[in-house]
Tab-separated table of C-alpha atoms in Angstrom:
chain	number	residue	atom	x	y	z
D	2	UNK	CA	-0.069	-0.092	0.082
D	3	UNK	CA	1.343	3.289	-0.711
D	4	UNK	CA	1.769	6.116	1.929
D	5	UNK	CA	1.603	9.607	1.502
D	6	UNK	CA	2.464	12.742	3.953
D	7	UNK	CA	-0.189	15.522	4.402
D	8	UNK	CA	1.206	18.739	5.921
D	9	UNK	CA	-1.384	20.681	7.869
D	10	UNK	CA	-1.166	24.484	9.104
D	11	UNK	CA	-3.355	24.322	11.680
D	12	UNK	CA	-7.697	24.202	12.164
D	13	UNK	CA	-9.710	26.788	10.329
D	14	UNK	CA	-9.536	28.487	7.093
D	15	UNK	CA	-8.541	31.919	8.892
D	16	UNK	CA	-5.997	30.882	10.992
D	17	UNK	CA	-4.727	27.326	9.660
D	18	UNK	CA	-5.677	24.591	7.235
D	19	UNK	CA	-9.202	24.712	5.621
D	20	UNK	CA	-11.278	22.020	6.925
D	21	UNK	CA	-13.447	21.130	4.256
D	22	UNK	CA	-10.062	20.633	2.072
D	23	UNK	CA	-7.969	18.928	4.621
D	24	UNK	CA	-10.945	16.268	5.490
D	25	UNK	CA	-11.729	15.590	1.823
D	26	UNK	CA	-8.268	15.284	0.701
D	27	UNK	CA	-7.632	12.653	3.562
D	28	UNK	CA	-11.120	11.213	2.693
D	29	UNK	CA	-10.181	10.811	-0.886
D	30	UNK	CA	-6.616	9.350	-0.137
D	31	UNK	CA	-8.730	6.878	2.227
D	32	UNK	CA	-11.018	5.807	-0.623
D	33	UNK	CA	-8.117	5.281	-3.209
D	34	UNK	CA	-6.381	2.879	-0.152
D	35	UNK	CA	-3.643	5.130	0.339
D	36	UNK	CA	-2.277	5.455	3.591
D	37	UNK	CA	-1.186	8.994	5.228
D	38	UNK	CA	0.274	10.488	7.993
D	39	UNK	CA	-0.132	14.360	8.550
D	40	UNK	CA	2.588	16.482	10.064
D	41	UNK	CA	2.172	20.137	10.864
D	42	UNK	CA	4.940	22.811	12.336
D	43	UNK	CA	5.282	22.656	16.149
D	44	UNK	CA	5.480	26.144	16.639
D	45	UNK	CA	2.872	28.972	17.616
D	46	UNK	CA	0.445	29.900	14.875
D	47	UNK	CA	0.738	33.569	13.463
D	48	UNK	CA	-2.723	34.291	15.356
D	49	UNK	CA	-6.126	33.344	16.298
D	50	UNK	CA	-8.943	34.603	14.290
D	51	UNK	CA	-12.502	34.319	15.563
D	52	UNK	CA	-14.144	32.652	12.623
D	53	UNK	CA	-17.467	34.403	13.105
D	54	UNK	CA	-16.348	37.717	13.475
D	55	UNK	CA	-13.115	37.651	11.253
D	56	UNK	CA	-11.112	39.417	14.019
D	57	UNK	CA	-7.788	38.714	15.779
D	58	UNK	CA	-8.297	37.222	19.178
D	59	UNK	CA	-5.724	38.015	22.194
D	60	UNK	CA	-4.513	34.376	22.391
D	61	UNK	CA	-1.893	31.832	21.396
D	62	UNK	CA	-2.174	28.414	19.754
D	63	UNK	CA	0.343	25.722	18.545
D	64	UNK	CA	-0.086	24.936	14.886
D	65	UNK	CA	0.355	20.981	15.386
D	66	UNK	CA	-1.854	21.011	18.548
D	67	UNK	CA	-4.583	22.692	16.448
D	68	UNK	CA	-3.869	20.834	13.325
D	69	UNK	CA	-4.356	17.442	15.602
D	70	UNK	CA	-7.774	18.059	16.234
D	71	UNK	CA	-8.728	17.435	12.640
D	72	UNK	CA	-6.961	14.091	12.554
D	73	UNK	CA	-8.003	12.858	15.850
D	74	UNK	CA	-4.105	13.466	17.416
D	75	UNK	CA	-2.462	11.299	15.008
D	76	UNK	CA	0.128	14.132	13.752
D	77	UNK	CA	3.961	14.371	13.960
D	78	UNK	CA	6.198	17.909	14.007
D	79	UNK	CA	6.974	18.330	10.218
D	80	UNK	CA	10.682	18.622	11.179
D	81	UNK	CA	10.542	14.707	11.630
D	82	UNK	CA	9.445	14.310	7.887
D	83	UNK	CA	11.542	12.154	5.791
D	84	UNK	CA	10.870	12.076	2.176
D	85	UNK	CA	12.399	8.623	1.756
D	86	UNK	CA	9.390	7.216	4.026
D	87	UNK	CA	6.736	8.428	1.554
D	88	UNK	CA	5.263	8.227	-1.935
D	89	UNK	CA	4.094	11.524	-2.583
D	90	UNK	CA	3.521	15.114	-0.628
D	91	UNK	CA	0.035	16.856	-0.302
D	92	UNK	CA	-0.950	20.293	0.997
D	93	UNK	CA	-4.467	21.289	1.906
D	94	UNK	CA	-4.860	25.198	1.661
D	95	UNK	CA	-6.554	27.759	3.805
D	96	UNK	CA	-5.546	31.430	4.477
D	97	UNK	CA	-4.181	30.508	7.426
D	98	UNK	CA	-1.586	28.229	5.490
D	99	UNK	CA	-0.486	31.363	3.968
D	100	UNK	CA	0.231	32.581	7.789
D	101	UNK	CA	1.848	29.315	9.330
D	102	UNK	CA	3.699	27.660	6.918
D	103	UNK	CA	4.406	30.393	4.352
D	104	UNK	CA	3.646	34.037	4.985
D	105	UNK	CA	2.054	35.309	1.953
D	106	UNK	CA	-0.828	36.481	3.656
D	107	UNK	CA	1.466	38.907	5.647
D	108	UNK	CA	4.393	39.634	3.388
D	109	UNK	CA	2.800	39.509	-0.041
D	110	UNK	CA	5.504	38.689	-2.738
D	111	UNK	CA	8.394	38.847	-0.199
D	112	UNK	CA	6.790	35.823	1.648
D	113	UNK	CA	9.328	33.308	3.004
D	114	UNK	CA	8.207	29.580	3.387
D	115	UNK	CA	8.678	27.459	6.796
D	116	UNK	CA	12.106	25.738	6.601
D	117	UNK	CA	11.112	22.558	7.233
D	118	UNK	CA	8.290	22.639	4.870
D	119	UNK	CA	10.613	24.060	2.199
D	120	UNK	CA	13.176	21.372	3.082
D	121	UNK	CA	10.164	18.756	2.706
D	122	UNK	CA	9.209	19.805	-0.888
D	123	UNK	CA	12.442	19.977	-1.888
D	124	UNK	CA	13.595	16.501	-0.772
D	125	UNK	CA	10.091	15.272	-2.213
D	126	UNK	CA	10.898	16.622	-5.573
D	127	UNK	CA	14.471	15.784	-5.764
D	128	UNK	CA	13.539	11.896	-5.014
D	129	UNK	CA	11.016	12.612	-8.270
D	130	UNK	CA	7.794	11.965	-6.058
D	131	UNK	CA	4.639	14.126	-6.659
D	132	UNK	CA	3.442	17.045	-4.897
D	133	UNK	CA	-0.300	17.877	-4.755
D	134	UNK	CA	-1.426	21.101	-3.543
D	135	UNK	CA	-4.853	23.031	-2.966
D	136	UNK	CA	-5.918	26.258	-2.886
D	137	UNK	CA	-3.267	29.094	-2.171
D	138	UNK	CA	-0.732	26.431	-1.610
D	139	UNK	CA	0.274	26.546	-5.141
D	140	UNK	CA	1.932	29.448	-4.976
D	141	UNK	CA	3.987	28.307	-2.215
D	142	UNK	CA	5.156	25.424	-4.492
D	143	UNK	CA	5.797	27.916	-7.349
D	144	UNK	CA	7.952	29.805	-5.368
D	145	UNK	CA	10.103	27.007	-3.645
D	146	UNK	CA	10.278	25.057	-7.219
D	147	UNK	CA	10.742	27.984	-9.652
D	148	UNK	CA	9.741	26.783	-13.099
D	149	UNK	CA	6.668	24.802	-12.569
D	150	UNK	CA	3.139	24.802	-14.050
D	151	UNK	CA	0.389	25.455	-11.398
D	152	UNK	CA	-3.143	26.427	-10.914
D	153	UNK	CA	-4.932	29.227	-8.584
D	154	UNK	CA	-8.118	28.611	-10.645
D	155	UNK	CA	-8.685	32.040	-12.217
D	156	UNK	CA	-6.268	33.829	-14.781
D	157	UNK	CA	-7.142	36.988	-13.877
D	158	UNK	CA	-6.760	36.565	-10.104
D	159	UNK	CA	-3.628	38.542	-8.632
D	160	UNK	CA	-1.728	35.234	-7.441
D	161	UNK	CA	-1.851	33.904	-11.011
D	162	UNK	CA	-0.190	37.331	-12.175
D	163	UNK	CA	2.194	36.954	-9.163
D	164	UNK	CA	3.001	33.288	-10.136
D	165	UNK	CA	3.738	34.329	-13.655
D	166	UNK	CA	5.804	37.213	-12.548
D	167	UNK	CA	8.303	34.789	-10.363
D	168	UNK	CA	8.812	32.829	-13.501
D	169	UNK	CA	6.505	29.769	-12.882
D	170	UNK	CA	3.514	29.310	-15.029
D	171	UNK	CA	-0.112	29.995	-14.185
D	172	UNK	CA	-3.062	27.730	-15.837
D	173	UNK	CA	-6.433	28.300	-15.655
D	174	UNK	CA	-8.824	25.877	-14.357
D	175	UNK	CA	-12.644	25.865	-12.833
D	176	UNK	CA	-13.864	23.642	-10.269
D	177	UNK	CA	-12.840	20.221	-10.183
D	178	UNK	CA	-9.998	20.971	-12.317
D	179	UNK	CA	-6.331	19.660	-11.793
D	180	UNK	CA	-3.231	20.820	-13.798
D	181	UNK	CA	-0.428	18.779	-13.981
D	182	UNK	CA	3.007	19.629	-14.591
D	183	UNK	CA	4.165	15.909	-15.329
D	184	UNK	CA	7.693	16.844	-15.969
D	185	UNK	CA	8.034	18.284	-12.160
D	186	UNK	CA	5.505	15.720	-10.817
D	187	UNK	CA	3.345	18.895	-9.623
D	188	UNK	CA	-0.422	18.367	-9.681
D	189	UNK	CA	-2.676	21.545	-8.443
D	190	UNK	CA	-6.409	22.248	-7.934
D	191	UNK	CA	-7.807	25.721	-6.986
D	192	UNK	CA	-10.479	24.645	-4.271
D	193	UNK	CA	-11.674	27.735	-2.642
D	194	UNK	CA	-9.709	30.172	-4.578
D	195	UNK	CA	-12.544	29.935	-6.821
D	196	UNK	CA	-16.702	30.117	-5.285
D	197	UNK	CA	-16.912	26.389	-4.556
D	198	UNK	CA	-19.571	24.381	-2.623
D	199	UNK	CA	-18.243	21.490	-0.251
D	200	UNK	CA	-19.249	18.739	-3.556
D	201	UNK	CA	-16.846	21.132	-5.443
D	202	UNK	CA	-14.190	20.940	-2.887
D	203	UNK	CA	-14.485	17.262	-2.430
D	204	UNK	CA	-14.484	16.994	-6.581
D	205	UNK	CA	-11.167	18.865	-6.548
D	206	UNK	CA	-9.692	16.661	-3.769
D	207	UNK	CA	-10.747	13.251	-5.417
D	208	UNK	CA	-9.548	14.497	-8.874
D	209	UNK	CA	-6.167	15.582	-7.297
D	210	UNK	CA	-5.530	12.460	-5.514
D	211	UNK	CA	-6.273	10.440	-8.906
D	212	UNK	CA	-3.847	12.755	-10.707
D	213	UNK	CA	-0.797	12.377	-7.929
D	214	UNK	CA	-1.720	8.447	-7.686
D	215	UNK	CA	-1.375	7.836	-11.374
D	216	UNK	CA	2.249	8.685	-11.124
D	217	UNK	CA	3.204	6.051	-8.324
């Protein structure tokens, strides 16, 4: 049985991983008989957001502890990731991912990627293994790997223009669409970068897993 790694960024769209994307990804992996192990940074998240009001809250939470809520506690620190143990690497999205595992939501195109996450991406890529990324995280993959083909959905969105400006290539697609860079084994899907329902997110996740698993 194949086994993949999934890197989470907390729990909740505004300050962690988007829960719908994370859960539908894990479900799609399970339905494809693919084992998974989740990881997350063992450090405080950028901030805590009240998901009703959208306002920051005066408290601190740990990214890995929060991500553990999604996977019933079965999570490891991302610094323990070893590319040799896995057949692929996946990233659900969420605005919180762009705060906790890379800093686009804070720093714009001057963003940096968590050093352990960056190492995981580079290591799995160096071993010729596929990467699947959802929602906002293809932007991070483009930054780390350079000249790759990815999607954020709509060609007219700001992030699409930024991807092209950094030397990668943005490809437009709709709900359920997956853009596959076969040469680099990078597969991306837009999810909530587009107007989407839960059904759309599940279709994105299923199709992403289908595309990545074809590279095993």
